[in-house]
Amino acid sequence: DSSVDNSVEYIRSKYKTKVKIVELAENKGQNFARNRGAELAIGEWLVFLDSDDSLTEGSLEILARKLDDNLVDILFAPCIDSNGLITTNRPNFEGTISYKDYLCGYIQGEHLPIHRKSAFLKCYFDESTRRAPNIGHLRVAKKSESIFITNFIARNYNTIIEDSLTSRLKNKDHKSMKIVQGIILKETWLDRLKYCPLGLIKNLAKYCYYFVHCVFVK
């Protein structure tokens, strides 16, 4: 994504021809970069990792077996952060949940998402914002109707790295957050009204907060 931290040079020197590097001419954010990567990928499944992520040992082999056993288009695996905490509200749960349950927050927290490429390319991450890849996850979940949640910890989530995208976004850009909440409202308001009206109220409240902040707070 046109990064300036010498990551391309590092990857070239360490992995040489083992990986294919695609460089973007302009930095456009994680959603744009992920979408281009998904289009270029040649495998059946897409695993998205950011600069503050790494996979746990043997995770791809284990997750591949779980995907073989469950006919879904999207899987979520929990993470473990730098403090050793598992970043999900249901660390022991493993099984399939519905789009309704996912929309209404049955599973919450940081997860490693794995998408079936053919399903993802019908949905994409939203490129009108650099944030909220969960919008793309929701799109795939709705089309797929079901999601598999594993309790296998597949991702190390580095929460102390100085250049972490998460760390840099702690000081919220209210304009961007207003856009994110607007997209979520537009795409899910009817489903939330039907399945979890309290969630719709919370979504509306967040949108109003960011809208007011953008208009009245300098």
PDB file of C-alpha atoms in Angstrom:
ATOM      1  CA  ASP A   1       0.000   0.000   0.000  1.00  0.00           C
ATOM      2  CA  SER A   2       2.848   2.368  -0.897  1.00  0.00           C
ATOM      3  CA  SER A   3       4.313   2.037   2.607  1.00  0.00           C
ATOM      4  CA  VAL A   4       7.520   3.855   3.507  1.00  0.00           C
ATOM      5  CA  ASP A   5       8.839   1.549   6.223  1.00  0.00           C
ATOM      6  CA  ASN A   6      11.077  -0.554   3.937  1.00  0.00           C
ATOM      7  CA  SER A   7       8.730  -3.523   4.281  1.00  0.00           C
ATOM      8  CA  VAL A   8       8.971  -4.334   0.569  1.00  0.00           C
ATOM      9  CA  GLU A   9      12.767  -4.434   0.691  1.00  0.00           C
ATOM     10  CA  TYR A  10      12.667  -6.591   3.802  1.00  0.00           C
ATOM     11  CA  ILE A  11      10.257  -9.092   2.250  1.00  0.00           C
ATOM     12  CA  ARG A  12      12.300  -9.285  -0.938  1.00  0.00           C
ATOM     13  CA  SER A  13      15.522  -9.953   0.950  1.00  0.00           C
ATOM     14  CA  LYS A  14      14.035 -12.476   3.378  1.00  0.00           C
ATOM     15  CA  TYR A  15      11.649 -14.450   1.137  1.00  0.00           C
ATOM     16  CA  LYS A  16      13.051 -13.734  -2.333  1.00  0.00           C
ATOM     17  CA  THR A  17      10.827 -15.654  -4.810  1.00  0.00           C
ATOM     18  CA  LYS A  18       8.693 -17.451  -2.200  1.00  0.00           C
ATOM     19  CA  VAL A  19       6.033 -14.723  -2.186  1.00  0.00           C
ATOM     20  CA  LYS A  20       4.547 -12.477  -4.818  1.00  0.00           C
ATOM     21  CA  ILE A  21       4.695  -8.778  -3.979  1.00  0.00           C
ATOM     22  CA  VAL A  22       2.230  -6.347  -5.528  1.00  0.00           C
ATOM     23  CA  GLU A  23       3.078  -2.710  -4.869  1.00  0.00           C
ATOM     24  CA  LEU A  24       0.394  -0.003  -5.030  1.00  0.00           C
ATOM     25  CA  ALA A  25       1.498   3.325  -6.469  1.00  0.00           C
ATOM     26  CA  GLU A  26      -0.554   5.312  -3.956  1.00  0.00           C
ATOM     27  CA  ASN A  27      -1.520   4.696  -0.341  1.00  0.00           C
ATOM     28  CA  LYS A  28      -5.274   4.196  -0.258  1.00  0.00           C
ATOM     29  CA  GLY A  29      -5.798   2.314   2.990  1.00  0.00           C
ATOM     30  CA  GLN A  30      -6.356  -1.248   4.084  1.00  0.00           C
ATOM     31  CA  ASN A  31      -9.738  -1.777   2.414  1.00  0.00           C
ATOM     32  CA  PHE A  32      -8.475  -0.821  -1.045  1.00  0.00           C
ATOM     33  CA  ALA A  33      -5.293  -2.884  -0.606  1.00  0.00           C
ATOM     34  CA  ARG A  34      -7.173  -5.935   0.646  1.00  0.00           C
ATOM     35  CA  ASN A  35      -9.599  -5.804  -2.264  1.00  0.00           C
ATOM     36  CA  ARG A  36      -6.768  -5.677  -4.800  1.00  0.00           C
ATOM     37  CA  GLY A  37      -5.023  -8.541  -3.045  1.00  0.00           C
ATOM     38  CA  ALA A  38      -8.214 -10.608  -3.091  1.00  0.00           C
ATOM     39  CA  GLU A  39      -8.599 -10.056  -6.828  1.00  0.00           C
ATOM     40  CA  LEU A  40      -5.029 -11.217  -7.465  1.00  0.00           C
ATOM     41  CA  ALA A  41      -5.083 -14.216  -5.124  1.00  0.00           C
ATOM     42  CA  ILE A  42      -5.069 -17.629  -6.802  1.00  0.00           C
ATOM     43  CA  GLY A  43      -6.208 -19.771  -3.851  1.00  0.00           C
ATOM     44  CA  GLU A  44      -9.727 -20.696  -2.751  1.00  0.00           C
ATOM     45  CA  TRP A  45      -9.456 -18.971   0.627  1.00  0.00           C
ATOM     46  CA  LEU A  46      -8.382 -15.456   1.635  1.00  0.00           C
ATOM     47  CA  VAL A  47      -6.590 -14.748   4.918  1.00  0.00           C
ATOM     48  CA  PHE A  48      -6.131 -11.055   5.744  1.00  0.00           C
ATOM     49  CA  LEU A  49      -3.241  -9.960   7.972  1.00  0.00           C
ATOM     50  CA  ASP A  50      -2.184  -6.443   8.979  1.00  0.00           C
ATOM     51  CA  SER A  51       1.196  -5.181  10.165  1.00  0.00           C
ATOM     52  CA  ASP A  52       0.242  -5.870  13.791  1.00  0.00           C
ATOM     53  CA  ASP A  53      -0.706  -9.505  13.071  1.00  0.00           C
ATOM     54  CA  SER A  54       1.059 -12.833  12.782  1.00  0.00           C
ATOM     55  CA  LEU A  55      -0.294 -16.349  12.503  1.00  0.00           C
ATOM     56  CA  THR A  56       0.092 -18.858  15.335  1.00  0.00           C
ATOM     57  CA  GLU A  57       2.128 -21.959  14.594  1.00  0.00           C
ATOM     58  CA  GLY A  58       0.333 -24.501  12.429  1.00  0.00           C
ATOM     59  CA  SER A  59      -2.783 -22.360  12.185  1.00  0.00           C
ATOM     60  CA  LEU A  60      -3.337 -22.590   8.425  1.00  0.00           C
ATOM     61  CA  GLU A  61      -3.241 -26.387   8.433  1.00  0.00           C
ATOM     62  CA  ILE A  62      -5.681 -26.587  11.351  1.00  0.00           C
ATOM     63  CA  LEU A  63      -8.036 -23.986   9.870  1.00  0.00           C
ATOM     64  CA  ALA A  64      -7.956 -25.732   6.475  1.00  0.00           C
ATOM     65  CA  ARG A  65      -9.259 -28.915   8.132  1.00  0.00           C
ATOM     66  CA  LYS A  66     -12.034 -26.994   9.852  1.00  0.00           C
ATOM     67  CA  LEU A  67     -13.056 -25.401   6.540  1.00  0.00           C
ATOM     68  CA  ASP A  68     -13.111 -28.832   4.890  1.00  0.00           C
ATOM     69  CA  ASP A  69     -15.502 -30.058   7.592  1.00  0.00           C
ATOM     70  CA  ASN A  70     -17.878 -27.068   7.467  1.00  0.00           C
ATOM     71  CA  LEU A  71     -19.544 -25.791   4.313  1.00  0.00           C
ATOM     72  CA  VAL A  72     -19.342 -22.056   4.937  1.00  0.00           C
ATOM     73  CA  ASP A  73     -17.963 -19.045   3.084  1.00  0.00           C
ATOM     74  CA  ILE A  74     -16.515 -17.263   6.100  1.00  0.00           C
ATOM     75  CA  LEU A  75     -14.711 -18.363   9.260  1.00  0.00           C
ATOM     76  CA  PHE A  76     -13.616 -16.378  12.300  1.00  0.00           C
ATOM     77  CA  ALA A  77     -10.803 -17.480  14.618  1.00  0.00           C
ATOM     78  CA  PRO A  78      -9.966 -15.708  17.894  1.00  0.00           C
ATOM     79  CA  CYS A  79      -6.723 -13.837  18.547  1.00  0.00           C
ATOM     80  CA  ILE A  80      -4.422 -13.495  21.498  1.00  0.00           C
ATOM     81  CA  ASP A  81      -3.082 -10.027  22.275  1.00  0.00           C
ATOM     82  CA  SER A  82       0.265  -8.839  23.618  1.00  0.00           C
ATOM     83  CA  ASN A  83      -0.973  -9.249  27.202  1.00  0.00           C
ATOM     84  CA  GLY A  84      -1.949 -12.877  26.639  1.00  0.00           C
ATOM     85  CA  LEU A  85      -5.663 -12.110  26.565  1.00  0.00           C
ATOM     86  CA  ILE A  86      -7.968 -13.901  24.136  1.00  0.00           C
ATOM     87  CA  THR A  87      -9.807 -11.208  22.202  1.00  0.00           C
ATOM     88  CA  THR A  88     -13.303 -12.651  21.955  1.00  0.00           C
ATOM     89  CA  ASN A  89     -16.343 -12.622  24.206  1.00  0.00           C
ATOM     90  CA  ARG A  90     -16.848 -16.396  23.698  1.00  0.00           C
ATOM     91  CA  PRO A  91     -13.396 -18.033  23.830  1.00  0.00           C
ATOM     92  CA  ASN A  92     -14.787 -21.561  24.273  1.00  0.00           C
ATOM     93  CA  PHE A  93     -17.441 -21.456  21.576  1.00  0.00           C
ATOM     94  CA  GLU A  94     -17.004 -23.412  18.363  1.00  0.00           C
ATOM     95  CA  GLY A  95     -19.731 -23.910  15.818  1.00  0.00           C
ATOM     96  CA  THR A  96     -21.889 -22.310  13.174  1.00  0.00           C
ATOM     97  CA  ILE A  97     -23.944 -19.201  13.813  1.00  0.00           C
ATOM     98  CA  SER A  98     -26.466 -17.409  11.626  1.00  0.00           C
ATOM     99  CA  TYR A  99     -26.127 -14.031   9.955  1.00  0.00           C
ATOM    100  CA  LYS A 100     -28.740 -12.797  12.438  1.00  0.00           C
ATOM    101  CA  ASP A 101     -26.602 -13.861  15.416  1.00  0.00           C
ATOM    102  CA  TYR A 102     -23.479 -12.306  13.914  1.00  0.00           C
ATOM    103  CA  LEU A 103     -25.286  -9.048  13.115  1.00  0.00           C
ATOM    104  CA  CYS A 104     -26.661  -8.839  16.642  1.00  0.00           C
ATOM    105  CA  GLY A 105     -23.288  -9.309  18.302  1.00  0.00           C
ATOM    106  CA  TYR A 106     -23.345 -12.922  19.497  1.00  0.00           C
ATOM    107  CA  ILE A 107     -19.613 -13.003  18.704  1.00  0.00           C
ATOM    108  CA  GLN A 108     -17.602  -9.863  19.461  1.00  0.00           C
ATOM    109  CA  GLY A 109     -13.924  -8.923  19.614  1.00  0.00           C
ATOM    110  CA  GLU A 110     -10.843  -9.201  17.422  1.00  0.00           C
ATOM    111  CA  HIS A 111     -10.800 -12.238  15.134  1.00  0.00           C
ATOM    112  CA  LEU A 112      -8.883 -13.555  12.166  1.00  0.00           C
ATOM    113  CA  PRO A 113     -11.345 -13.614   9.230  1.00  0.00           C
ATOM    114  CA  ILE A 114     -11.027 -16.160   6.432  1.00  0.00           C
ATOM    115  CA  HIS A 115     -13.210 -15.713   3.352  1.00  0.00           C
ATOM    116  CA  ARG A 116     -13.956 -17.996   0.460  1.00  0.00           C
ATOM    117  CA  LYS A 117     -12.607 -15.977  -2.464  1.00  0.00           C
ATOM    118  CA  SER A 118     -15.626 -16.534  -4.729  1.00  0.00           C
ATOM    119  CA  ALA A 119     -17.977 -15.259  -2.006  1.00  0.00           C
ATOM    120  CA  PHE A 120     -15.801 -12.306  -1.050  1.00  0.00           C
ATOM    121  CA  LEU A 121     -15.524 -11.022  -4.623  1.00  0.00           C
ATOM    122  CA  LYS A 122     -19.309 -10.558  -4.653  1.00  0.00           C
ATOM    123  CA  CYS A 123     -19.073  -8.235  -1.644  1.00  0.00           C
ATOM    124  CA  TYR A 124     -15.699  -6.526  -1.124  1.00  0.00           C
ATOM    125  CA  PHE A 125     -14.525  -4.231   1.661  1.00  0.00           C
ATOM    126  CA  ASP A 126     -15.920  -0.716   1.364  1.00  0.00           C
ATOM    127  CA  GLU A 127     -13.358   1.537  -0.329  1.00  0.00           C
ATOM    128  CA  SER A 128     -15.143   4.776   0.552  1.00  0.00           C
ATOM    129  CA  THR A 129     -13.519   4.495   3.991  1.00  0.00           C
ATOM    130  CA  ARG A 130     -10.125   3.352   5.230  1.00  0.00           C
ATOM    131  CA  ARG A 131     -11.778   1.843   8.270  1.00  0.00           C
ATOM    132  CA  ALA A 132     -14.286  -0.809   9.272  1.00  0.00           C
ATOM    133  CA  PRO A 133     -13.417  -3.979   7.337  1.00  0.00           C
ATOM    134  CA  ASN A 134     -16.245  -5.545   9.358  1.00  0.00           C
ATOM    135  CA  ILE A 135     -18.601  -4.016   6.767  1.00  0.00           C
ATOM    136  CA  GLY A 136     -17.139  -6.458   4.250  1.00  0.00           C
ATOM    137  CA  HIS A 137     -17.473  -9.321   6.723  1.00  0.00           C
ATOM    138  CA  LEU A 138     -21.136  -8.465   7.237  1.00  0.00           C
ATOM    139  CA  ARG A 139     -21.732  -8.465   3.490  1.00  0.00           C
ATOM    140  CA  VAL A 140     -20.247 -11.935   3.076  1.00  0.00           C
ATOM    141  CA  ALA A 141     -22.059 -13.234   6.161  1.00  0.00           C
ATOM    142  CA  LYS A 142     -25.399 -12.031   4.831  1.00  0.00           C
ATOM    143  CA  LYS A 143     -24.937 -13.692   1.454  1.00  0.00           C
ATOM    144  CA  SER A 144     -23.626 -16.879   3.062  1.00  0.00           C
ATOM    145  CA  GLU A 145     -26.337 -16.981   5.750  1.00  0.00           C
ATOM    146  CA  SER A 146     -24.035 -18.841   8.160  1.00  0.00           C
ATOM    147  CA  ILE A 147     -20.592 -18.290   9.685  1.00  0.00           C
ATOM    148  CA  PHE A 148     -18.256 -20.770  11.344  1.00  0.00           C
ATOM    149  CA  ILE A 149     -16.620 -19.683  14.591  1.00  0.00           C
ATOM    150  CA  THR A 150     -13.677 -21.690  15.876  1.00  0.00           C
ATOM    151  CA  ASN A 151     -12.129 -21.539  19.333  1.00  0.00           C
ATOM    152  CA  PHE A 152      -8.672 -22.236  17.909  1.00  0.00           C
ATOM    153  CA  ILE A 153      -6.416 -19.203  18.451  1.00  0.00           C
ATOM    154  CA  ALA A 154      -5.024 -18.499  14.994  1.00  0.00           C
ATOM    155  CA  ARG A 155      -3.686 -14.960  15.218  1.00  0.00           C
ATOM    156  CA  ASN A 156      -1.218 -13.098  17.395  1.00  0.00           C
ATOM    157  CA  TYR A 157      -2.512  -9.552  17.756  1.00  0.00           C
ATOM    158  CA  ASN A 158       0.324  -7.149  18.577  1.00  0.00           C
ATOM    159  CA  THR A 159      -1.252  -4.382  20.649  1.00  0.00           C
ATOM    160  CA  ILE A 160       1.998  -2.670  21.673  1.00  0.00           C
ATOM    161  CA  ILE A 161       3.775  -2.129  18.348  1.00  0.00           C
ATOM    162  CA  GLU A 162       4.259   1.617  17.880  1.00  0.00           C
ATOM    163  CA  ASP A 163       3.288   1.662  14.207  1.00  0.00           C
ATOM    164  CA  SER A 164       0.173  -0.457  14.713  1.00  0.00           C
ATOM    165  CA  LEU A 165      -2.777   0.728  12.653  1.00  0.00           C
ATOM    166  CA  THR A 166      -4.939   0.153  15.711  1.00  0.00           C
ATOM    167  CA  SER A 167      -2.680   2.350  17.827  1.00  0.00           C
ATOM    168  CA  ARG A 168      -2.681   5.122  15.256  1.00  0.00           C
ATOM    169  CA  LEU A 169      -6.475   5.121  15.139  1.00  0.00           C
ATOM    170  CA  LYS A 170      -6.945   5.496  18.887  1.00  0.00           C
ATOM    171  CA  ASN A 171      -7.362   9.235  18.332  1.00  0.00           C
ATOM    172  CA  LYS A 172     -10.542   8.910  16.354  1.00  0.00           C
ATOM    173  CA  ASP A 173     -11.121  10.793  13.143  1.00  0.00           C
ATOM    174  CA  HIS A 174     -14.753  11.726  13.723  1.00  0.00           C
ATOM    175  CA  LYS A 175     -15.402  12.511  10.064  1.00  0.00           C
ATOM    176  CA  SER A 176     -14.297   9.025   9.044  1.00  0.00           C
ATOM    177  CA  MET A 177     -16.291   7.435  11.850  1.00  0.00           C
ATOM    178  CA  LYS A 178     -19.396   9.302  10.699  1.00  0.00           C
ATOM    179  CA  ILE A 179     -18.900   7.829   7.216  1.00  0.00           C
ATOM    180  CA  VAL A 180     -18.472   4.336   8.688  1.00  0.00           C
ATOM    181  CA  GLN A 181     -21.613   4.548  10.811  1.00  0.00           C
ATOM    182  CA  GLY A 182     -23.508   5.936   7.821  1.00  0.00           C
ATOM    183  CA  ILE A 183     -22.499   2.961   5.677  1.00  0.00           C
ATOM    184  CA  ILE A 184     -23.490   0.515   8.412  1.00  0.00           C
ATOM    185  CA  LEU A 185     -26.850   2.250   8.838  1.00  0.00           C
ATOM    186  CA  LYS A 186     -27.539   2.238   5.115  1.00  0.00           C
ATOM    187  CA  GLU A 187     -26.692  -1.431   4.645  1.00  0.00           C
ATOM    188  CA  THR A 188     -28.065  -2.993   7.836  1.00  0.00           C
ATOM    189  CA  TRP A 189     -30.825  -0.790   9.277  1.00  0.00           C
ATOM    190  CA  LEU A 190     -33.671  -2.995   8.066  1.00  0.00           C
ATOM    191  CA  ASP A 191     -32.039  -6.195   9.330  1.00  0.00           C
ATOM    192  CA  ARG A 192     -31.230  -4.593  12.678  1.00  0.00           C
ATOM    193  CA  LEU A 193     -34.800  -3.301  12.985  1.00  0.00           C
ATOM    194  CA  LYS A 194     -36.042  -6.833  12.366  1.00  0.00           C
ATOM    195  CA  TYR A 195     -33.575  -8.799  14.464  1.00  0.00           C
ATOM    196  CA  CYS A 196     -32.005  -6.490  17.050  1.00  0.00           C
ATOM    197  CA  PRO A 197     -33.634  -3.040  17.311  1.00  0.00           C
ATOM    198  CA  LEU A 198     -31.427  -2.113  20.262  1.00  0.00           C
ATOM    199  CA  GLY A 199     -28.434  -2.486  17.976  1.00  0.00           C
ATOM    200  CA  LEU A 200     -30.078  -0.125  15.496  1.00  0.00           C
ATOM    201  CA  ILE A 201     -30.603   2.447  18.247  1.00  0.00           C
ATOM    202  CA  LYS A 202     -26.928   2.192  19.223  1.00  0.00           C
ATOM    203  CA  ASN A 203     -25.899   2.569  15.589  1.00  0.00           C
ATOM    204  CA  LEU A 204     -28.083   5.664  15.209  1.00  0.00           C
ATOM    205  CA  ALA A 205     -26.690   7.132  18.430  1.00  0.00           C
ATOM    206  CA  LYS A 206     -23.112   6.667  17.211  1.00  0.00           C
ATOM    207  CA  TYR A 207     -23.907   8.272  13.878  1.00  0.00           C
ATOM    208  CA  CYS A 208     -25.557  11.254  15.576  1.00  0.00           C
ATOM    209  CA  TYR A 209     -22.606  11.645  17.948  1.00  0.00           C
ATOM    210  CA  TYR A 210     -20.063  11.788  15.130  1.00  0.00           C
ATOM    211  CA  PHE A 211     -22.319  13.993  13.013  1.00  0.00           C
ATOM    212  CA  VAL A 212     -22.729  16.523  15.836  1.00  0.00           C
ATOM    213  CA  HIS A 213     -19.011  16.401  16.599  1.00  0.00           C
ATOM    214  CA  CYS A 214     -18.140  17.102  12.961  1.00  0.00           C
ATOM    215  CA  VAL A 215     -20.563  20.032  12.750  1.00  0.00           C
ATOM    216  CA  PHE A 216     -20.038  21.734  16.116  1.00  0.00           C
ATOM    217  CA  VAL A 217     -16.652  20.644  17.485  1.00  0.00           C
ATOM    218  CA  LYS A 218     -13.514  22.063  15.979  1.00  0.00           C
TER     219      LYS A 218
END
